[in-house]
Coordinates of C-alpha atoms and ligand atoms in Angstrom, one line a residue:
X278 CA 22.5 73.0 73.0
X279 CA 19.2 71.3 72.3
X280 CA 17.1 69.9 69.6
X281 CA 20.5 69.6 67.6
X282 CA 20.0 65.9 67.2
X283 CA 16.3 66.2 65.3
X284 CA 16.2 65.8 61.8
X285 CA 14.6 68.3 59.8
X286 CA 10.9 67.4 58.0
X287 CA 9.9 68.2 54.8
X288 CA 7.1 70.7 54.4
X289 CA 3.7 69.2 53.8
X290 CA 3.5 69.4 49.8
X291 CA -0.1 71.0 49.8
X292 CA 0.8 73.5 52.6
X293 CA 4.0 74.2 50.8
X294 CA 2.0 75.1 47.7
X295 CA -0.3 77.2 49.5
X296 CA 2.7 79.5 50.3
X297 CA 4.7 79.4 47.1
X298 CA 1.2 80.9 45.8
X299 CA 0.9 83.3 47.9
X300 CA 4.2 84.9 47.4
X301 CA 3.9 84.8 43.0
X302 CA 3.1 88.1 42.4
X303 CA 1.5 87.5 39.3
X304 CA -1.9 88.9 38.5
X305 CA -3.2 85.8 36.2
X306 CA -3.0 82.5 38.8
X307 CA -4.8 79.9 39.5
X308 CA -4.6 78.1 43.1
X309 CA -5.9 74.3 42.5
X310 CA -4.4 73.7 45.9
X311 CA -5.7 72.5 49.2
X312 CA -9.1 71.8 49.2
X313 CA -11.3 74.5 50.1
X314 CA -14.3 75.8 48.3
X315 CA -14.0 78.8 46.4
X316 CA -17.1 80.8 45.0
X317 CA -18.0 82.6 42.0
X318 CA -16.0 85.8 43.0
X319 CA -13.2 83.3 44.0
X320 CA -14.0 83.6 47.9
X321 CA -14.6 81.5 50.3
X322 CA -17.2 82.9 52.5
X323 CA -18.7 82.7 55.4
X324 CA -22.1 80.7 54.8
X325 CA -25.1 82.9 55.7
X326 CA -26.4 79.8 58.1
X327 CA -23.0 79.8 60.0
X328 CA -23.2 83.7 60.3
X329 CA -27.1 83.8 61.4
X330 CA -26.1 80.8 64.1
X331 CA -22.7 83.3 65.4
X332 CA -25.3 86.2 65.9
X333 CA -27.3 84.4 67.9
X334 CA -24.8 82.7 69.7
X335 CA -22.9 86.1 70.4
X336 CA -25.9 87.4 72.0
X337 CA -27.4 84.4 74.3
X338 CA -23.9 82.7 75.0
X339 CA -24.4 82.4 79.1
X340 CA -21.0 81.0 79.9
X341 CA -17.0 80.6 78.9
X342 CA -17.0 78.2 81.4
X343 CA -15.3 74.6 80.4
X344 CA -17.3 72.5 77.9
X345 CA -15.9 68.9 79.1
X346 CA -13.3 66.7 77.7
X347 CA -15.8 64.8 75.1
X348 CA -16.9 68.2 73.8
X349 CA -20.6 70.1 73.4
X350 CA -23.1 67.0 73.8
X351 CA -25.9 69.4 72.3
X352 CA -23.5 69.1 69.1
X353 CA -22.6 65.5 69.0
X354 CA -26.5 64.4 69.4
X355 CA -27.1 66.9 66.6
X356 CA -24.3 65.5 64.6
X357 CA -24.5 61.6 65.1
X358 CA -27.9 61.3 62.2
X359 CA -26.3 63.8 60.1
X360 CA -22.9 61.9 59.8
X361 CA -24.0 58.0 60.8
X362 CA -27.3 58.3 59.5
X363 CA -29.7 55.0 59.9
X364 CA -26.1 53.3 59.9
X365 CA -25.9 53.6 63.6
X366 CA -29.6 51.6 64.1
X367 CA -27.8 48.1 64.9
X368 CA -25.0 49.3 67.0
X369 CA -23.8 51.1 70.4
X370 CA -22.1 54.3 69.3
X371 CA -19.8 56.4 71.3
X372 CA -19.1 60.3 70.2
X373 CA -15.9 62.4 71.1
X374 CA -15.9 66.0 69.5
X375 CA -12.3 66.5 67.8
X376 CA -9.9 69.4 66.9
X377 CA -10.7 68.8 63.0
X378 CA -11.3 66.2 61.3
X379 CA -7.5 66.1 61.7
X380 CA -8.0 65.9 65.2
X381 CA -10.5 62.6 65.2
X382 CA -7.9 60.9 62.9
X383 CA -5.3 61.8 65.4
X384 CA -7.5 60.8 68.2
X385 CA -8.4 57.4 66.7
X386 CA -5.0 56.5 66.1
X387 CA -4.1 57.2 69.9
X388 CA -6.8 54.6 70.5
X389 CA -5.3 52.1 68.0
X390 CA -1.8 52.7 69.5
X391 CA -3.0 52.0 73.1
X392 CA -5.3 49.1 72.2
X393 CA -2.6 47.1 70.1
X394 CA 0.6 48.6 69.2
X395 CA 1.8 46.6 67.1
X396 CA -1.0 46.1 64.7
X397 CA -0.5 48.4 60.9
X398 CA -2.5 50.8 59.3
X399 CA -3.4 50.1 55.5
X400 CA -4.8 52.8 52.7
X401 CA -5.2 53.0 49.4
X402 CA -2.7 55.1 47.7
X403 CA -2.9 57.9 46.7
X404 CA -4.2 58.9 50.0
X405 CA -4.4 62.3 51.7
X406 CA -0.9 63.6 52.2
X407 CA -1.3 63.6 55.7
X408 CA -2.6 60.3 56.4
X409 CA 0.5 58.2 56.4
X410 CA 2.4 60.6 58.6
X411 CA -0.8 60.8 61.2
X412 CA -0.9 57.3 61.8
X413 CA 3.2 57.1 62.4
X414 CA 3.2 60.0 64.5
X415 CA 1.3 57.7 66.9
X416 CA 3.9 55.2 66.8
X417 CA 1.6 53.0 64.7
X418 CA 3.1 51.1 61.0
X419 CA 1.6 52.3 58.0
X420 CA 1.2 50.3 54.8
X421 CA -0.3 51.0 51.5
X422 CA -2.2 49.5 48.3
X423 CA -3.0 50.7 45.3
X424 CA -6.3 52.7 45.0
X425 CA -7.5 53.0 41.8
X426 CA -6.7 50.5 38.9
X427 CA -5.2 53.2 36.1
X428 CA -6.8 51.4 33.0
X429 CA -10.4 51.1 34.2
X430 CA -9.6 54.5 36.6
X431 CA -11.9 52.5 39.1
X432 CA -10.9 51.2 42.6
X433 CA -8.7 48.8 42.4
X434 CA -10.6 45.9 43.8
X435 CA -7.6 43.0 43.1
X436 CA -5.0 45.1 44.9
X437 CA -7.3 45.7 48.4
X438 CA -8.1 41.9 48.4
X439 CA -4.4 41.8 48.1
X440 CA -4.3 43.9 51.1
X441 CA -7.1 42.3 53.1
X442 CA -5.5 39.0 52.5
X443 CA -2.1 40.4 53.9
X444 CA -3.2 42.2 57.1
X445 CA -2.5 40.5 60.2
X446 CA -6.1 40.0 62.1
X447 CA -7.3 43.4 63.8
X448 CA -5.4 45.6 61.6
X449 CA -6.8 48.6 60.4
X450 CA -8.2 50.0 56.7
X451 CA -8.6 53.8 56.4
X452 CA -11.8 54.2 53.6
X453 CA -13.0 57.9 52.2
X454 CA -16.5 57.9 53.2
X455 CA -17.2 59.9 50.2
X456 CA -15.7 62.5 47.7
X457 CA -12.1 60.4 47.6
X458 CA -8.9 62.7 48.2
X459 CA -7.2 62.8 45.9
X460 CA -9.0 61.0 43.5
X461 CA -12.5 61.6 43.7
X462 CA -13.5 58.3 42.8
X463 CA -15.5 56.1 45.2
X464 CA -16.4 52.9 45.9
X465 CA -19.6 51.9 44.1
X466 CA -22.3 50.5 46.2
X467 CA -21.3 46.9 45.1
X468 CA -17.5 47.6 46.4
X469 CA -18.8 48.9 50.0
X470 CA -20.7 45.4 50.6
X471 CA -17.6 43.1 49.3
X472 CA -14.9 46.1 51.3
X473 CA -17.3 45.3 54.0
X474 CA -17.8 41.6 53.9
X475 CA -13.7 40.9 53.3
X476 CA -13.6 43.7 56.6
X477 CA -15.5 41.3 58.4
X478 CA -14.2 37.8 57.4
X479 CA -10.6 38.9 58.4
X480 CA -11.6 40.6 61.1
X481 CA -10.3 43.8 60.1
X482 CA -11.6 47.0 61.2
X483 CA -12.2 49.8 59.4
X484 CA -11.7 53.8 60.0
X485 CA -13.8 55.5 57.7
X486 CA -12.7 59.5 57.2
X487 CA -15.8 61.6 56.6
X488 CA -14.3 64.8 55.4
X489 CA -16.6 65.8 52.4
X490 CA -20.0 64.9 53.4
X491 CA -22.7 66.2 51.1
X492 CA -20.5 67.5 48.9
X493 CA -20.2 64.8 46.4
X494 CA -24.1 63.5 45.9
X495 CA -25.7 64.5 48.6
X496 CA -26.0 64.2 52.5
X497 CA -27.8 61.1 52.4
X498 CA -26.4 59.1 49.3
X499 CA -22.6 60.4 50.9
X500 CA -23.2 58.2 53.6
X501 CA -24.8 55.3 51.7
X502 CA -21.1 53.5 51.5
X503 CA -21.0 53.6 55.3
X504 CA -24.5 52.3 55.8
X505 CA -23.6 49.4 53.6
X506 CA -20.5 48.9 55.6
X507 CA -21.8 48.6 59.1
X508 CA -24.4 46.4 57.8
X509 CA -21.2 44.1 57.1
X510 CA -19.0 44.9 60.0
X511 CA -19.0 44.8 63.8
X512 CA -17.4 47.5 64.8
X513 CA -15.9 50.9 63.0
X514 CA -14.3 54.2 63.7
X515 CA -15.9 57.5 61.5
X516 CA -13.6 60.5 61.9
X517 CA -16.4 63.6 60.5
X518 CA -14.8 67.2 59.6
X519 CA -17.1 70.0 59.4
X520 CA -14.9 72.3 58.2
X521 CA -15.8 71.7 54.2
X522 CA -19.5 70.9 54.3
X523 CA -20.2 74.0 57.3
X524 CA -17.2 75.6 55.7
X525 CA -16.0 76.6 59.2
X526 CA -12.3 75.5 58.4
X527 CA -10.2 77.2 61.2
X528 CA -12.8 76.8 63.9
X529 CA -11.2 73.3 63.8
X530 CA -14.2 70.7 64.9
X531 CA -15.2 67.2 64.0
X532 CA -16.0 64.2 66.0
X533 CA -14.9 60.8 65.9
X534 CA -17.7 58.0 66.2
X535 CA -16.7 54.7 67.7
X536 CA -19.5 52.5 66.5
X537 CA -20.1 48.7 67.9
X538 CA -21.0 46.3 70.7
X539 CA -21.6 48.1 73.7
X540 CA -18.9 46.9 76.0
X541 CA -16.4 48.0 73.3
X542 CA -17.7 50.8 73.1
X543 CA -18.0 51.9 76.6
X544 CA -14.1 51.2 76.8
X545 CA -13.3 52.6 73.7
X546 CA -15.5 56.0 75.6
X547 CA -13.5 56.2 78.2
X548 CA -9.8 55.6 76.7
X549 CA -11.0 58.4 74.1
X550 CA -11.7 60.8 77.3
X551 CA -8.5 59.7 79.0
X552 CA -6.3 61.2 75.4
X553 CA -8.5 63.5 75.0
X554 CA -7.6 65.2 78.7
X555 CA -3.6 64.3 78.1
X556 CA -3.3 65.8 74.7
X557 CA -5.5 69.0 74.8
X558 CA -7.6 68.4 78.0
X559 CA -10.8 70.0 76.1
X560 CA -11.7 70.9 72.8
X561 CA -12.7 74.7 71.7
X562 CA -16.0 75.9 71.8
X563 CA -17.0 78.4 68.7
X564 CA -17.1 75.7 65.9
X565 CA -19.1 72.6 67.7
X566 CA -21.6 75.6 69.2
X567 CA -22.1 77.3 65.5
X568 CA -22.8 73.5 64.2
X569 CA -24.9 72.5 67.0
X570 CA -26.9 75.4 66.7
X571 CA -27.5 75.3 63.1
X572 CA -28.3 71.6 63.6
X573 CA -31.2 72.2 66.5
X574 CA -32.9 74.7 64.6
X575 CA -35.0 73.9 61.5
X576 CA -34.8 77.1 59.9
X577 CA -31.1 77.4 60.3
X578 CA -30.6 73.5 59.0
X579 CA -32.9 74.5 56.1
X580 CA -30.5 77.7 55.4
X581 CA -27.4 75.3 55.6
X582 CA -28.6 72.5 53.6
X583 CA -29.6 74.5 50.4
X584 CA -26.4 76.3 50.6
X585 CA -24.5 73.1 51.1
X586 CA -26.4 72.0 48.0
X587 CA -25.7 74.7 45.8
X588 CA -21.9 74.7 46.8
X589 CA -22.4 71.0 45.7
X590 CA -24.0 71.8 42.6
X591 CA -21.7 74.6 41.8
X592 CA -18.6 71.9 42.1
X593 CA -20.6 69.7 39.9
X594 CA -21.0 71.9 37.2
X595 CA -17.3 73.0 37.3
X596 CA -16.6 69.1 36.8
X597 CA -19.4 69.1 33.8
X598 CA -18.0 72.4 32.3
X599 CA -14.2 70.9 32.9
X600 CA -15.1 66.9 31.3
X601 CA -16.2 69.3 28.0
X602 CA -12.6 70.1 27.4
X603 CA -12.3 66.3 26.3
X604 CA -8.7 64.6 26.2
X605 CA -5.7 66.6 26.3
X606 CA -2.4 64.6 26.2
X607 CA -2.6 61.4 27.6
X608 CA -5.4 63.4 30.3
X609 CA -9.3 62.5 29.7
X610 CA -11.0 65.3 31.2
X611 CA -14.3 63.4 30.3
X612 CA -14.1 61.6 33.4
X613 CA -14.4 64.4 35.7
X614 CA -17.8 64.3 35.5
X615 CA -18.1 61.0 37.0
X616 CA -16.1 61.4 39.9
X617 CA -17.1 63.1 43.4
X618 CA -16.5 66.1 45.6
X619 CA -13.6 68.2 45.2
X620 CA -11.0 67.0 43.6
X621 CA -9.3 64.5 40.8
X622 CA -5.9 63.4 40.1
X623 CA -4.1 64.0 37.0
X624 CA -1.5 61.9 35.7
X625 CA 0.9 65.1 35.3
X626 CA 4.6 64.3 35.3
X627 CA 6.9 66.5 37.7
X628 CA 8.7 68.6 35.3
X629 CA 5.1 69.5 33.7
X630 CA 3.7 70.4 37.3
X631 CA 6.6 72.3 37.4
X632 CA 5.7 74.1 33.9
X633 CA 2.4 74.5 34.8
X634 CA 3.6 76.7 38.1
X635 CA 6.4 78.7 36.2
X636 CA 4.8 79.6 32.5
X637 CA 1.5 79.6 33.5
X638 CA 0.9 80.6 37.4
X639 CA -1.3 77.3 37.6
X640 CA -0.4 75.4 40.9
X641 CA -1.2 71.4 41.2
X642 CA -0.4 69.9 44.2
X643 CA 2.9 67.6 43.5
X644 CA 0.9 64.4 42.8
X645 CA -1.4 66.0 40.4
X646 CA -4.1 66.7 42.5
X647 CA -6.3 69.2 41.3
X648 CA -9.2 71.3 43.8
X649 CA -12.1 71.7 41.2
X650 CA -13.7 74.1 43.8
X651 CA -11.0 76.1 44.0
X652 CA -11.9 76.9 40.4
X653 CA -14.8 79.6 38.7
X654 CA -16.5 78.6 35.9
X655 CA -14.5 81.8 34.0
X656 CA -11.2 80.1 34.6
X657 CA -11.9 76.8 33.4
X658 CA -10.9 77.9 29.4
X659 CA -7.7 79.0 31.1
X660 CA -6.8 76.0 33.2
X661 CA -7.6 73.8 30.0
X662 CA -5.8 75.8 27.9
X663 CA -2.5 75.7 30.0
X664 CA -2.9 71.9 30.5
X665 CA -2.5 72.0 26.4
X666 CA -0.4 74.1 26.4
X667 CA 2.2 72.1 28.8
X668 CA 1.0 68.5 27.9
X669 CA -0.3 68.2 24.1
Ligands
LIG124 C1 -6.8 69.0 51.6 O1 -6.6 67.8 51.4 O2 -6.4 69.9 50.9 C2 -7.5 69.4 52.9 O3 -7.8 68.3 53.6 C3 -6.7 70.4 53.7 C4 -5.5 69.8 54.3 O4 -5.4 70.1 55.5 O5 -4.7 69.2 53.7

């Protein structure tokens, strides 16, 4: 008999929710879920710049042939400004296109793992659910802080000095580059140049997970925290996912950036290639070739970038139209408006959560995480009135 002796995992709690939606049969639900962008009509469709770029690659594709381990180099040069910006300008930067943002997490972890095994892994907590269990699944300790201070509902500056102060010298910080998951509440301009500056004086390096560019206040101010960084740093890792801001989720493509001196970096280039070939060998084509299309064309990046925009404005209005409903319980809904990109957390106790799902088909993720985009502006009257119903 095999595999008798593994223990069994518990599902992922926002992939477990997906499905436990999926099978309720009732009419009147509301998926606040895993973060993916829902319009109007409650879909979440293909963007008309992603479709235009498929057409065109459908009819002059030349080859099938093998793209090489480090990915389409066409789509990497197009993507470096869009995700480093003028961050890069000071440093040597090496680009490896990923399976995912996911997949650039995973990747950079490998590279951790094999450059110093026995250094940890902080984050702020909450986190994204997957986070902690990516880092261990490459053999790497993980350790936590807390994120956001709950009276001021701000970053928690006290607890990451904390942090800083207790990490053993070229340990590593994961950072939300923008649009925080879960929280949606990000470091203010300020807080990047002292996260920076602390970085730097412990000799900490940071991994900066770019998930939800220009979806919180734009391209260029979602990278501003980052620019401020590597004006403080030596050397960082970016993992970028364009599967929310090209809305290309299961074409599965991101890159990971390693950005520093150059001799670093060259190594860092050729240990990345080396996992790369013994974990997947070479990455799939479609996603990186749609994104690199869009991103050598003006008229298509045009296209892109006003429909990124409006799916940006779209989410902020749902935040404006949501911060309206006020307090409810011991919940201020007012702060909504203030926060970034996708989602908030809401202090909602288990058995409520639990309330929520069975009296009123709305489904929370397990820590209280709600997707605003997953929301239409028609719903939002029924979403508050559920949250009074359960919590005031
Ligand atoms: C999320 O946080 O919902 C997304 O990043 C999707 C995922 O894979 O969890």
């Amino acid at each position: 008999m095999h595999f008798m002796t593994l223990a069994r995992q518990a599902d992922d709690p926002i992939l477990a929710m997906g499905a436990a939606f999926s099978a309720d049969v009732r009419d009147r639900k509301l998926d606040l879920g895993i973060g993916v962008y829902r319009d109007e009509c409650g879909q979440t469709p293909v963007m008309r710049a992603v479709k235009e770029a498929e057409r065109r690659l459908l009819i002059g594709q030349p080859t099938k042939s093998y793209l090489g381990v480090e990915g389409d180099r066409a789509f990497l040069a197009g993507l470096e400004p869009l995700a480093l910006g003028d961050a890069r300008a000071d440093h040597a930067v090496t680009a490896i296109q990923t399976v995912g943002g996911t997949g650039a997490l995973r990747l950079a972890a490998d590279l951790l793992a094999r450059e110093k095994p026995d250094r940890t892994v902080w984050f702020g907590a909450p986190s994204w659910t997957n986070h902690g269990a990516l880092f261990a699944a490459a053999g790497l300790a993980v350790r936590s802080f807390r994120y956001l201070d709950p009276r001021s509902q701000d970053m928690d500056e006290a607890a990451f000095g904390e942090a800083v102060e207790a990490a053993r010298e070229r340990d590593v910080f994961v950072l939300h580059g923008c649009c925080h998951n879960p929280t949606g509440v990000d470091a203010s301009a300020a807080q990047w140049r002292s996260i920076g500056r602390a970085l730097a004086r412990r000799n900490l390096l940071p991994l900066v997970d770019s998930a939800y560019h220009g979806l919180g206040q734009g391209l260029e101010a979602d990278r501003a925290g980052l620019r401020i960084l590597l004006e403080e740093v030596p050397s960082a890792l970016v993992a970028y996912s364009c599967s929310k801001n090209f809305a290309i989720y299961r074409e599965r493509v991101g890159a990971l950036f390693v950005v520093g001196g150059r001799q670093g970096v060259e190594l860092a280039a050729s240990n990345l290639t080396a996992l790369a070939r013994a974990t997947y060998s070479m990455p799939p084509d479609h996603g990186a070739a749609v994104v690199r299309t869009i991103l050598h064309s003006e008229e298509l990046s045009a296209i892109w970038r006003a429909e990124l925009d409006a799916m940006r404005k779209r989410v902020r209005g749902l935040r404006g139209l949501l911060a309206q409903e006020g307090r409810i319980g011991l919940i201020d809904l007012g702060r909504l408006a203030t926060q970034n990109g996708f989602f908030s957390s809401l202090a909602i106790a288990p058995a409520d959560i639990a309330r929520l799902r069975d009296d009123h088909g709305v489904y929370v993720v397990p820590s209280g995480r709600i997707n605003i985009a997953g929301l239409r502006e028609d719903q939002v009257g029924a979403f508050a009135a559920a949250l009074r119903a359960v919590l005031a």
